[in-house]
Coordinates of C-alpha atoms in Angstrom, one line a residue:
X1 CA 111.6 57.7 114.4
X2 CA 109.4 60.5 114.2
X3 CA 110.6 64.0 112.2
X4 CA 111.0 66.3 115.5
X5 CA 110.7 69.8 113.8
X6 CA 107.8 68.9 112.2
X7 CA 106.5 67.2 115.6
X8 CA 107.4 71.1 117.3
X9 CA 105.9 72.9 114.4
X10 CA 102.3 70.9 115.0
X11 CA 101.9 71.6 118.5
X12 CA 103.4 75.0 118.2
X13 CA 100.4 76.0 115.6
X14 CA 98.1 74.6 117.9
X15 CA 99.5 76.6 120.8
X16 CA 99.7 80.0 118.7
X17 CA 96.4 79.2 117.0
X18 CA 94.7 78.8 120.2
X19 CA 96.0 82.0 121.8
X20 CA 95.0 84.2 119.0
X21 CA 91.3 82.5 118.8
X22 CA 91.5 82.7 122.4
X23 CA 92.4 86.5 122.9
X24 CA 89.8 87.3 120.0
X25 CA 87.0 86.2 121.3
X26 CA 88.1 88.3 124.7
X27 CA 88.8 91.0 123.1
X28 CA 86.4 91.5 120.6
X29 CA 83.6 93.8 121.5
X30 CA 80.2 92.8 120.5
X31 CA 79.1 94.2 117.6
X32 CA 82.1 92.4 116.0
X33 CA 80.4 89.1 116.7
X34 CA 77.7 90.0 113.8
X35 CA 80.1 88.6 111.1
X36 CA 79.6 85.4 109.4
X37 CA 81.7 82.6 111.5
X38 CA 85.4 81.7 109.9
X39 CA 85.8 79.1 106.8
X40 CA 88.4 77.2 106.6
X41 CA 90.1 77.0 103.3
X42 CA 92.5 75.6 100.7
X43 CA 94.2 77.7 98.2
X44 CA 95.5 76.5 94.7
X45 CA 98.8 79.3 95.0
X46 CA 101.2 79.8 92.1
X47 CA 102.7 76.0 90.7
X48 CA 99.9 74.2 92.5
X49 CA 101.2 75.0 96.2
X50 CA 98.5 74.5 98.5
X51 CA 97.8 77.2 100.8
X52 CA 95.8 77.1 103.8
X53 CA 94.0 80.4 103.9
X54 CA 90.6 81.2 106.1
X55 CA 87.6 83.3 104.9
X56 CA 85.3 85.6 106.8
X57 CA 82.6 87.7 104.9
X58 CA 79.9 90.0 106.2
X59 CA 76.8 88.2 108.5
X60 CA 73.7 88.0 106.0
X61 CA 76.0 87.8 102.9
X62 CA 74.2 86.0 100.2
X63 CA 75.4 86.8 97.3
X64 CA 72.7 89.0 96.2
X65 CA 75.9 91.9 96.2
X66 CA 79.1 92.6 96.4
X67 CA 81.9 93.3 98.6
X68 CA 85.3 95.4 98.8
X69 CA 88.1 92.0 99.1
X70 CA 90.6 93.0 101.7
X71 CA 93.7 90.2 101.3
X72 CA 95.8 89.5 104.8
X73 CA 98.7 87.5 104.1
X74 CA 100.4 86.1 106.9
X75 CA 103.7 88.0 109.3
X76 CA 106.9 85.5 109.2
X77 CA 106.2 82.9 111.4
X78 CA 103.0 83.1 112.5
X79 CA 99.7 80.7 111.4
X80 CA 96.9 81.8 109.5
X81 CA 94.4 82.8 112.6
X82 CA 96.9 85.8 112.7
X83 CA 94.4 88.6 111.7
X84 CA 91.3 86.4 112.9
X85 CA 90.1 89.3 115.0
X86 CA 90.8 92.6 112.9
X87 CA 89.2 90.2 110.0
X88 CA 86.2 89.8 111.5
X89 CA 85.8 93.5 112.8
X90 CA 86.6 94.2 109.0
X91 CA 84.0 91.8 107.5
X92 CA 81.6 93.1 110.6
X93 CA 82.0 96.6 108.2
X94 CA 81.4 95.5 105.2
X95 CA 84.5 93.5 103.6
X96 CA 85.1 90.2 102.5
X97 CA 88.5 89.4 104.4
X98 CA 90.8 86.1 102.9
X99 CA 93.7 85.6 105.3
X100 CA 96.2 82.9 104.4
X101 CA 99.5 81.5 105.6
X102 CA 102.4 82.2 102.8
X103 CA 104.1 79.2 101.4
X104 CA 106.7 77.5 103.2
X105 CA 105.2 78.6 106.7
X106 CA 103.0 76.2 109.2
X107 CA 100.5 73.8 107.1
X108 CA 101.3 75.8 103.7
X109 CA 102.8 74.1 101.8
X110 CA 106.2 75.1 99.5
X111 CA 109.6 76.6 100.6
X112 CA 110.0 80.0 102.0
X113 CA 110.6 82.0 99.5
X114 CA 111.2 85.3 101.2
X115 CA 108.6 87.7 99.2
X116 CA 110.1 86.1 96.1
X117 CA 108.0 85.7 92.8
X118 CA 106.6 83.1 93.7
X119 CA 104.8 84.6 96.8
X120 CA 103.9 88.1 94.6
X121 CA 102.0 85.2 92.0
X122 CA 100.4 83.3 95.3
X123 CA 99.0 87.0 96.5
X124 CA 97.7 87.3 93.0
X125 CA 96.1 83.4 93.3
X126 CA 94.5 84.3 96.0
X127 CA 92.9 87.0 95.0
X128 CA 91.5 85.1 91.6
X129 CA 90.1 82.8 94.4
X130 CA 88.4 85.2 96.2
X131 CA 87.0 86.5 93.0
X132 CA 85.6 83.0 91.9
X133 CA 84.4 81.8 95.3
X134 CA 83.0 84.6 97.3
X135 CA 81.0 87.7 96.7
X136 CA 83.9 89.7 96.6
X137 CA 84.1 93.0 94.2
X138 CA 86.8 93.1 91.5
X139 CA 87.0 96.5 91.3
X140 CA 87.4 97.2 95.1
X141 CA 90.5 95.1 96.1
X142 CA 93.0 95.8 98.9
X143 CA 95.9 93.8 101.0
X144 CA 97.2 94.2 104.0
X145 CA 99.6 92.3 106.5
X146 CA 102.2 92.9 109.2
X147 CA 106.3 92.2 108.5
X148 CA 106.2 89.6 106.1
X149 CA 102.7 90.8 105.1
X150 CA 103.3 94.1 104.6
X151 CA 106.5 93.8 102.7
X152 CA 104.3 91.2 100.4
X153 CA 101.8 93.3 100.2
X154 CA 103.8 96.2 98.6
X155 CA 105.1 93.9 96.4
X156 CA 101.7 92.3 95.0
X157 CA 100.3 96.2 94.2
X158 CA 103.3 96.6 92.1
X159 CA 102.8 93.4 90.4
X160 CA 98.7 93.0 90.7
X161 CA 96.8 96.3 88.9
X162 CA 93.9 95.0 90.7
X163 CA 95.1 96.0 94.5
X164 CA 93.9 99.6 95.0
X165 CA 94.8 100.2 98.2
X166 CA 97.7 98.8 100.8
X167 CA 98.3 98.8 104.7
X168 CA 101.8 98.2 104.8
X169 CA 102.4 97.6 108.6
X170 CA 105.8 97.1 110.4
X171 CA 107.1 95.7 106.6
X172 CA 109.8 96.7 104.4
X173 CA 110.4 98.5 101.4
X174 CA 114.2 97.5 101.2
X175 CA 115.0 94.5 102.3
X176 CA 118.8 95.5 101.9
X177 CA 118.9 99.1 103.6
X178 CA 117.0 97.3 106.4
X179 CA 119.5 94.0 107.4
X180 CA 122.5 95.2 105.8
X181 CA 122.3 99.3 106.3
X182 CA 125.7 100.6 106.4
X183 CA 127.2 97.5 105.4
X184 CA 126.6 95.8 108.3
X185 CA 124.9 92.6 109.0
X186 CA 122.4 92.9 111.3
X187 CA 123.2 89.9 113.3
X188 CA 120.4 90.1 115.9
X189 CA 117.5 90.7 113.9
X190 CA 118.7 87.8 111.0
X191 CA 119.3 85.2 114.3
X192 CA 115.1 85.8 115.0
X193 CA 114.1 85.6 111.6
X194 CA 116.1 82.4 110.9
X195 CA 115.2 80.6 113.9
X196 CA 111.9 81.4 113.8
X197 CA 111.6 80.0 109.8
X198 CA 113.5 77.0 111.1
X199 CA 110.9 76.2 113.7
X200 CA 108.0 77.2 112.2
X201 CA 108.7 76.9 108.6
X202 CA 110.7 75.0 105.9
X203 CA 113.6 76.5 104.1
X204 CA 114.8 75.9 100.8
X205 CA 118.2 75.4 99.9
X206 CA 118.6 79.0 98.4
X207 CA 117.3 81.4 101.5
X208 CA 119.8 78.6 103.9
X209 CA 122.9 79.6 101.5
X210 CA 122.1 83.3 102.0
X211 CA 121.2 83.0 105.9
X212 CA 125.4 81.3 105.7
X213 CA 126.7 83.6 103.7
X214 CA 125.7 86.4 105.8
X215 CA 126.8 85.0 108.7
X216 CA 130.2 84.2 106.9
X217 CA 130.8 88.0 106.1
X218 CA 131.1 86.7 102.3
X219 CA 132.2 89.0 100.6
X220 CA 132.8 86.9 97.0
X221 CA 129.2 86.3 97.3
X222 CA 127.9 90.3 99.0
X223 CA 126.7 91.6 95.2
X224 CA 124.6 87.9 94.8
X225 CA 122.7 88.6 97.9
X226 CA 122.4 92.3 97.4
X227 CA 120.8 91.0 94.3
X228 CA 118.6 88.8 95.8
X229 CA 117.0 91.6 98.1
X230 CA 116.7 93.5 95.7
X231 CA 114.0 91.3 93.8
X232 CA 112.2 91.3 97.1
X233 CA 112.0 94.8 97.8
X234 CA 109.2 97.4 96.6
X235 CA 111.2 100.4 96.3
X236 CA 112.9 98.0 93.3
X237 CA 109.2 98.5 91.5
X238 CA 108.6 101.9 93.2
X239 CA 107.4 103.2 89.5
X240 CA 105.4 100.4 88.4
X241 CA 103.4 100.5 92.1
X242 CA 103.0 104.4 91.3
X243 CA 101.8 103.5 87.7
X244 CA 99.0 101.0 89.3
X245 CA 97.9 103.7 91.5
X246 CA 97.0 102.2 94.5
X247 CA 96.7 104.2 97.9
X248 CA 99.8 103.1 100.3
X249 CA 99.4 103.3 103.8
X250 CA 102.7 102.6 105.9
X251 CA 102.9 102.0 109.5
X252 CA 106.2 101.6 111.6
X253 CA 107.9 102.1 114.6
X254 CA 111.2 104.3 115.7
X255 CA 112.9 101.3 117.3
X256 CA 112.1 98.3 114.9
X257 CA 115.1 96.6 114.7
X258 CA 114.1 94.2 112.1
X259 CA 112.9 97.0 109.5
X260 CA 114.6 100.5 110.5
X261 CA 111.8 103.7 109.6
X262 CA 114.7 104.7 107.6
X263 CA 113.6 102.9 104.5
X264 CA 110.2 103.0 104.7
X265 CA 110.7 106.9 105.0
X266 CA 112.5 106.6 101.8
X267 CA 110.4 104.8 100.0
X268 CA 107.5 106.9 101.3
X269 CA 109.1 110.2 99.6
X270 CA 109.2 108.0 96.0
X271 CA 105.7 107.6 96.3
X272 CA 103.4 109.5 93.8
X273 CA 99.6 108.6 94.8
X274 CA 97.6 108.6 97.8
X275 CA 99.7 107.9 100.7
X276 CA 100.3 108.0 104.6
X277 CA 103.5 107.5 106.6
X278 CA 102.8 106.8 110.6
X279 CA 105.5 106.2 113.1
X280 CA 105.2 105.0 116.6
X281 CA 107.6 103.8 119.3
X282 CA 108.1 100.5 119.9
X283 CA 109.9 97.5 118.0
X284 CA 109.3 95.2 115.1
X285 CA 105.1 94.9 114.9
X286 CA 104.3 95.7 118.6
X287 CA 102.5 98.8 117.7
X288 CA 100.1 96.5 116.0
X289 CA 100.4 93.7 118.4
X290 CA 97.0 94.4 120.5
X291 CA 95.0 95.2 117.8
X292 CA 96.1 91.0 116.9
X293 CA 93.7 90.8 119.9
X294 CA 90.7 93.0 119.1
X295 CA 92.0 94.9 121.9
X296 CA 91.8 99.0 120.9
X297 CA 94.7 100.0 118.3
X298 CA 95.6 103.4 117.2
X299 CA 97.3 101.5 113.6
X300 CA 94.2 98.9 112.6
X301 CA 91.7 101.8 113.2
X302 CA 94.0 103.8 110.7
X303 CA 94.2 100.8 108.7
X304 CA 90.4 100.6 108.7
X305 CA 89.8 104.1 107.7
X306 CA 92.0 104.0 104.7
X307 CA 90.2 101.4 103.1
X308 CA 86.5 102.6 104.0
X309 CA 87.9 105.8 102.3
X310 CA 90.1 104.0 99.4
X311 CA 87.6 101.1 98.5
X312 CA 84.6 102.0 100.0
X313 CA 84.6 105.6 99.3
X314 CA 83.8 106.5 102.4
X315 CA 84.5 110.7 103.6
X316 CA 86.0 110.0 106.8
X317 CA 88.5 112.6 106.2
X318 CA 91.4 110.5 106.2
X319 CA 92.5 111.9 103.1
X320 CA 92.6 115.7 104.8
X321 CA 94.8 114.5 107.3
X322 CA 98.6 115.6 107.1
X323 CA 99.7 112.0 105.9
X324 CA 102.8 111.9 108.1
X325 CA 102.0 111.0 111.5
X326 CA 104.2 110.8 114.2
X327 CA 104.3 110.1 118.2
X328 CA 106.9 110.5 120.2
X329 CA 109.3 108.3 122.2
X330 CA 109.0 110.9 125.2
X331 CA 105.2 110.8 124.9
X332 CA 102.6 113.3 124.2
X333 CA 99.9 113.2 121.1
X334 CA 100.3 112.8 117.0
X335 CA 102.0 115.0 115.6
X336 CA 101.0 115.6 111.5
X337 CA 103.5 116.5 108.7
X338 CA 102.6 117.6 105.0
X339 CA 105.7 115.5 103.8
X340 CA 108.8 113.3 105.8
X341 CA 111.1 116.4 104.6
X342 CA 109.4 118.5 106.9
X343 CA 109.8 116.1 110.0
X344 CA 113.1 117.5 111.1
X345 CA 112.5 121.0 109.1
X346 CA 115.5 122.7 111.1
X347 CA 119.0 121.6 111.9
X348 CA 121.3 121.8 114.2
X349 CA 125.1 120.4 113.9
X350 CA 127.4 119.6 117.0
X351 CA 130.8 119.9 115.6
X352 CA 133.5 117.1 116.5
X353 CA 136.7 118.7 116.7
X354 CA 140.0 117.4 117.2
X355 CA 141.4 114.2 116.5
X356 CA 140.7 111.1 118.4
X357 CA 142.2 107.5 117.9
X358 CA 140.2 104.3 119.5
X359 CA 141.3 100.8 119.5
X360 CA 138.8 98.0 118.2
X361 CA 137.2 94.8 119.0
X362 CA 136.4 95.5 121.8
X363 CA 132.4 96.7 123.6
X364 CA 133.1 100.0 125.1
X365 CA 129.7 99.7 127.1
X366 CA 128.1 101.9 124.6
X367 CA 125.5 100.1 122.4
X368 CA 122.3 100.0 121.1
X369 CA 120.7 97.4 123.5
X370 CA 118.9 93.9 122.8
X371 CA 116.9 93.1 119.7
X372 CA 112.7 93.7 120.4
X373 CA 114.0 93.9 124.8
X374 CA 115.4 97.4 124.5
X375 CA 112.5 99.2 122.4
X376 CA 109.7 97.3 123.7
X377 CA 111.2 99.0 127.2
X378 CA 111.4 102.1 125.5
X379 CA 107.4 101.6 124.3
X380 CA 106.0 100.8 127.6
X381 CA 108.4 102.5 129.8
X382 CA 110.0 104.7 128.1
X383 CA 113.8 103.4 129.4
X384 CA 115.8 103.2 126.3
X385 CA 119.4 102.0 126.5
X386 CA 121.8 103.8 129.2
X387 CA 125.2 104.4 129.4
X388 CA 127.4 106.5 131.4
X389 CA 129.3 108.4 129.3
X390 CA 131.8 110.2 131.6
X391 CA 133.0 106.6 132.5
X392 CA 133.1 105.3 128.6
X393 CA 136.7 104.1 128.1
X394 CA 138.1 106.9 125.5
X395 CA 140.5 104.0 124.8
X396 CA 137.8 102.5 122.7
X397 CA 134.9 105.2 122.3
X398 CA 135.6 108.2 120.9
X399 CA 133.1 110.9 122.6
X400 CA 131.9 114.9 121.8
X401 CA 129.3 116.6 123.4
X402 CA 126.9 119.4 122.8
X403 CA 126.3 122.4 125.0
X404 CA 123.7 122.2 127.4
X405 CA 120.7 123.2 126.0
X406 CA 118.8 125.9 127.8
X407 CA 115.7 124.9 126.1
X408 CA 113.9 121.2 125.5
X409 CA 115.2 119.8 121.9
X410 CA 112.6 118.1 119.7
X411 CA 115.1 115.7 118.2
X412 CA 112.6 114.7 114.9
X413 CA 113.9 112.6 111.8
X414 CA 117.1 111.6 110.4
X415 CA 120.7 112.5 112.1
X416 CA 123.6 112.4 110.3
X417 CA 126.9 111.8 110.9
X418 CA 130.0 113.3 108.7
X419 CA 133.6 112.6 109.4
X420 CA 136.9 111.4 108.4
X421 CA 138.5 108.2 109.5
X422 CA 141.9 106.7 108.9
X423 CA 142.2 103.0 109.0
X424 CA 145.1 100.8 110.5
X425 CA 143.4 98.2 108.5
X426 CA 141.8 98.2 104.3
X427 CA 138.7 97.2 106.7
X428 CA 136.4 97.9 109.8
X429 CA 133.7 98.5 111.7
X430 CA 132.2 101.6 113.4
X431 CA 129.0 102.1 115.5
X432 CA 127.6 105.5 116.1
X433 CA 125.6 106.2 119.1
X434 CA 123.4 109.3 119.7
X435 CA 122.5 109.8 123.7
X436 CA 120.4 112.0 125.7
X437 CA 123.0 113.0 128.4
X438 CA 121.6 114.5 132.1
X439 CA 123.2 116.0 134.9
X440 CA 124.8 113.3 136.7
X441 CA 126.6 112.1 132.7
X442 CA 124.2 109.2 132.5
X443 CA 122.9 109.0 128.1
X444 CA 119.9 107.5 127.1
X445 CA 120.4 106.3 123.5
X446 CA 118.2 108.4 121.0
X447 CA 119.4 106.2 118.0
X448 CA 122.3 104.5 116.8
X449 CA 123.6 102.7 112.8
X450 CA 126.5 100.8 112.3
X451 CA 128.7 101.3 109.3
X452 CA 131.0 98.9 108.0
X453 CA 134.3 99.5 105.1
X454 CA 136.3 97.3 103.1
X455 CA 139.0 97.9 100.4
X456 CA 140.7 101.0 102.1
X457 CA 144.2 102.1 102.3
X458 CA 146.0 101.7 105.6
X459 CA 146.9 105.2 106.5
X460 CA 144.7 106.6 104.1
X461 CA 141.8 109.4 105.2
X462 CA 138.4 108.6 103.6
X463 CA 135.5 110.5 104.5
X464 CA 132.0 108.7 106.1
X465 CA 128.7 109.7 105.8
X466 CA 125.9 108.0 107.5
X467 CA 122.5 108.4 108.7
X468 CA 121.5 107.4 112.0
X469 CA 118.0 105.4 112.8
X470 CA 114.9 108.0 112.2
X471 CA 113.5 108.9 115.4
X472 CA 111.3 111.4 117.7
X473 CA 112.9 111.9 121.0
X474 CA 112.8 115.1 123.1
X475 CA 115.6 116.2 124.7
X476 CA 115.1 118.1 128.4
X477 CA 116.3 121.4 128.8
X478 CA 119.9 121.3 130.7
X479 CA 120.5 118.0 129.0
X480 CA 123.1 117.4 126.4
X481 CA 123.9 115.6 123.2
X482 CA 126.7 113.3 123.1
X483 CA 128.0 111.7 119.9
X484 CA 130.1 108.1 120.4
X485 CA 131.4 106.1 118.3
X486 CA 133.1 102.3 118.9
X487 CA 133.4 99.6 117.3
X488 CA 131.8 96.3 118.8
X489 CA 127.9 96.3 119.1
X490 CA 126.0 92.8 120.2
X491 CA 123.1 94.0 117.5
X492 CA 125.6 94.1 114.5
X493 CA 128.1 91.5 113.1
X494 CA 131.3 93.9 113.0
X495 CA 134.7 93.6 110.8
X496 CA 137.5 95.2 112.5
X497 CA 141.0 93.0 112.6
X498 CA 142.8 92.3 115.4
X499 CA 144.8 95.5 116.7
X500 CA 143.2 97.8 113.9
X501 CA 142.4 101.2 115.3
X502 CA 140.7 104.1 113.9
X503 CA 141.1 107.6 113.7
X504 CA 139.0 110.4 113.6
X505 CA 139.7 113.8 112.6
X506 CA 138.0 117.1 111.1
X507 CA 139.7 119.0 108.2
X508 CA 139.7 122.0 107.9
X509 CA 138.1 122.4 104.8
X510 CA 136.2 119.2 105.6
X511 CA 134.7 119.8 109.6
X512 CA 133.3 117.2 111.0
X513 CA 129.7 116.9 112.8
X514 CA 126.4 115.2 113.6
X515 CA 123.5 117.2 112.2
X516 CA 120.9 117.0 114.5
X517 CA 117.4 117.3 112.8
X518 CA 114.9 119.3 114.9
X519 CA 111.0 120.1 115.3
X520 CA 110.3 123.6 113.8
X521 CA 109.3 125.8 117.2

């Protein structure tokens, strides 16, 4: 009997292959043609893992000179003719463009590693092959890559002295802060990325114990896989990646629900050289998605312009352009910052007065919608989550509003939430939910994080701090704000006994609110 998986994983590379060649070729515009056609390769990666890898390098190259190296290394999931497209508008410009499929992924071969060492030393391979095998220039050397890519990316120019210059697109910087923010799992987003490794991939016995104990809600074994993020995360080498230099480009949007803005934001502000932070709406890479196509994209021109100016030299005024970049959820043009501080330069807090008590385990009908469904909604139609919030049952959503607001609100960065809560339970779960509220009571959701205790004292206040999802939302004059907060949420694994409730109260010499960050008028 035949192995069925791998059977799926065949014809589903063929399938995926052949729609990305397919929508290339359609989408690319002429000129683009001019590059030299597509080699196929094999890659000698770290430990003498084969990679399969492809190579495109400018029309007329024969190696009479040199050219910048630009390395794309697969997203999660998806087969080497990924970039096919942007590489051969890139080589069209003057770049020799290796794309290969990480270990553990299609016809690669290896475990998934989950940007482990051994995929930093493959990135590293791959560029000693492109150095020995093409005309590429060792002194002009830059990577590049969506989700997995990016996040691999990151971690090669802190690793690699070589890589000048990065496009970090829909990636991570933390791969904690960004599946386990608030203490949460994000049970959603980990379901996607372990199905699609099943199906596409093979796992290794280490990443399938993590994948079990989060699901498990293991606590024995919570610092080990805090531990093992850790490794795979940039902002963990954050000073050696600023001691190498190289020019980071990072591209996001507000609703990715894989890889929050949150901590790439972070991570941006630790940054010390050249560098650009550009948020979009949508979800998890479909702000690059066309551009996969050749099809016009706002993020792989950007891309292209930081490397003409960063290996190329090229004065296309990239680098005199405020490096934050943002665009609304509620529409409208870029908007440019000098730094992410200055995003939400003014704030405004709604106080939450009183003292409200909500039962758990139980969906109110507030929550923060369906993994990629809800944002890519947001992105094309821009019809975020809803929920009624006069008719939210108090018995287990707790609710304060704002007061209308004569004038529109240019919600812009980071909300945050303080409070006290006393606990039934030593443990528990609470989602906060930020809405846009109109006339007739119906909330849109502006953002949302869950955050998740464990070790507290029945009875006992303890005071919670917690940042809400980064986002750019406009709020219409005679709308409200409305702040909820339950404790069940389809996107989030939650840890609330049975019959726990929670209360929530505001000191005196403690007040509690939601500081709303705001667009300086």
């Amino acid at each position: 009997m035949g192995h069925p998986r791998k059977a799926l994983r065949t014809t589903t590379v063929g399938a995926v292959s052949a729609t990305l060649i397919a929508g290339s070729a359609l989408g690319l515009a002429p000129t683009a043609q001019a590059a030299d056609a597509v080699r196929f390769v094999d890659i000698t990666g770290d430990g003498g893992t084969v990679l399969k890898a492809n190579v495109v390098t400018p029309a007329g190259s024969d190696g009479s000179r040199r050219y910048p190296l630009l390395v794309l290394p697969t997203s999660w999931g998806l087969p080497q003719v990924e970039y096919l497209a942007q590489a051969q508008k890139l080589a069209n410009s003057g770049y020799i463009v290796v794309s290969y499929n990480v270990r553990g992924f299609w016809q690669s071969g290896g475990e998934i590693e989950v940007a482990g060492p051994p995929d930093t030393a493959d990135a590293s391979k791959v560029i000693d092959w492109a150095l020995a095998n093409t005309p590429a220039d060792a002194q002009h050397i830059g990577m590049a890559g969506v989700s997995y890519g990016a996040g691999i990316s990151l971690l090669a120019a802190a690793h690699d002295k070589r890589i000048k210059a990065v496009a970090a697109l829909s990636g991570w910087a933390d791969l904690i802060d960004s599946i386990y923010s608030g203490r949460t799992q994000h049970v959603q987003a980990a379901a996607v990325l372990d199905g699609a490794s099943l199906v596409t991939g093979r796992q290794g016995a280490e990443i399938r114990q993590i994948f079990d104990n989060f699901y498990a809600s293991n606590l024995s074994k919570e610092q080990e896989m805090i531990d093992w993020g850790k490794k795979r995360s940039a902002a963990t080498y954050v000073d050696q990646l600023n001691e190498n230099g190289a020019a980071v480009m990072m591209a996001n949007a507000w609703g990715d629900t894989v890889f929050s803005p949150n901590q790439y934001a972070d991570f941006y502000e630790k940054l010390t050289g050249p560098k650009r932070l550009e948020l979009r709406p949508g979800d998890h890479a479909t702000a690059e998605l066309t551009g996969l196509f050749g099809l016009p994209n706002d993020v792989w021109t950007d891309t292209g312009r930081w490397f003409d100016h960063y290996l190329k030299g090229a004065a296309n005024g990239i680098d005199r352009e405020q490096p934050v970049q943002l665009k609304s959820r509620s529409g409208g043009g870029y908007e440019g910052y000098p730094d992410w501080k200055s995003v939400g330069a003014t704030r405004k807090k709604i106080a939450l007065s009183g003292t409200t008590t909500i039962h758990t385990n139980v969906d109110s009908g507030a929550d923060g919608g369906i993994v990629f469904l809800s944002s890519i909604l947001d992105q094309i139609a821009q019809a975020p989550p809803v929920a009624s919030i006069p008719l939210l049952p108090r018995r287990w959503a707790a609710v304060w509003q704002s007061e209308k607001y004569p004038t529109a609100q240019q919600v812009r960065g980071t909300a945050k939430l303080h409070t006290t809560v006393t606990p039934t339970k030593e443990s528990g779960t609470l989602v906060a939910y930020l809405y846009d509220v109109g006339p007739l009571g119906l909330g849109k959701l502006v953002s949302n994080a869950p955050y998740t205790f464990h070790g507290q004292t029945p009875g006992k206040p303890f005071g919670v701090d917690l940042e809400l999802f980064s986002t750019a939302y406009d709020v219409p004059a005679g709308h409200r704000l409305a702040l909820v907060v339950d404790t069940v949420d389809p996107l989030y694994i939650e840890h609330n006994p049975s019959g726990a409730q929670l209360t929530f109260s505001s000191p005196a010499n403690d007040p509690s609110y939601v500081s709303i960050p705001l667009r300086e008028q």
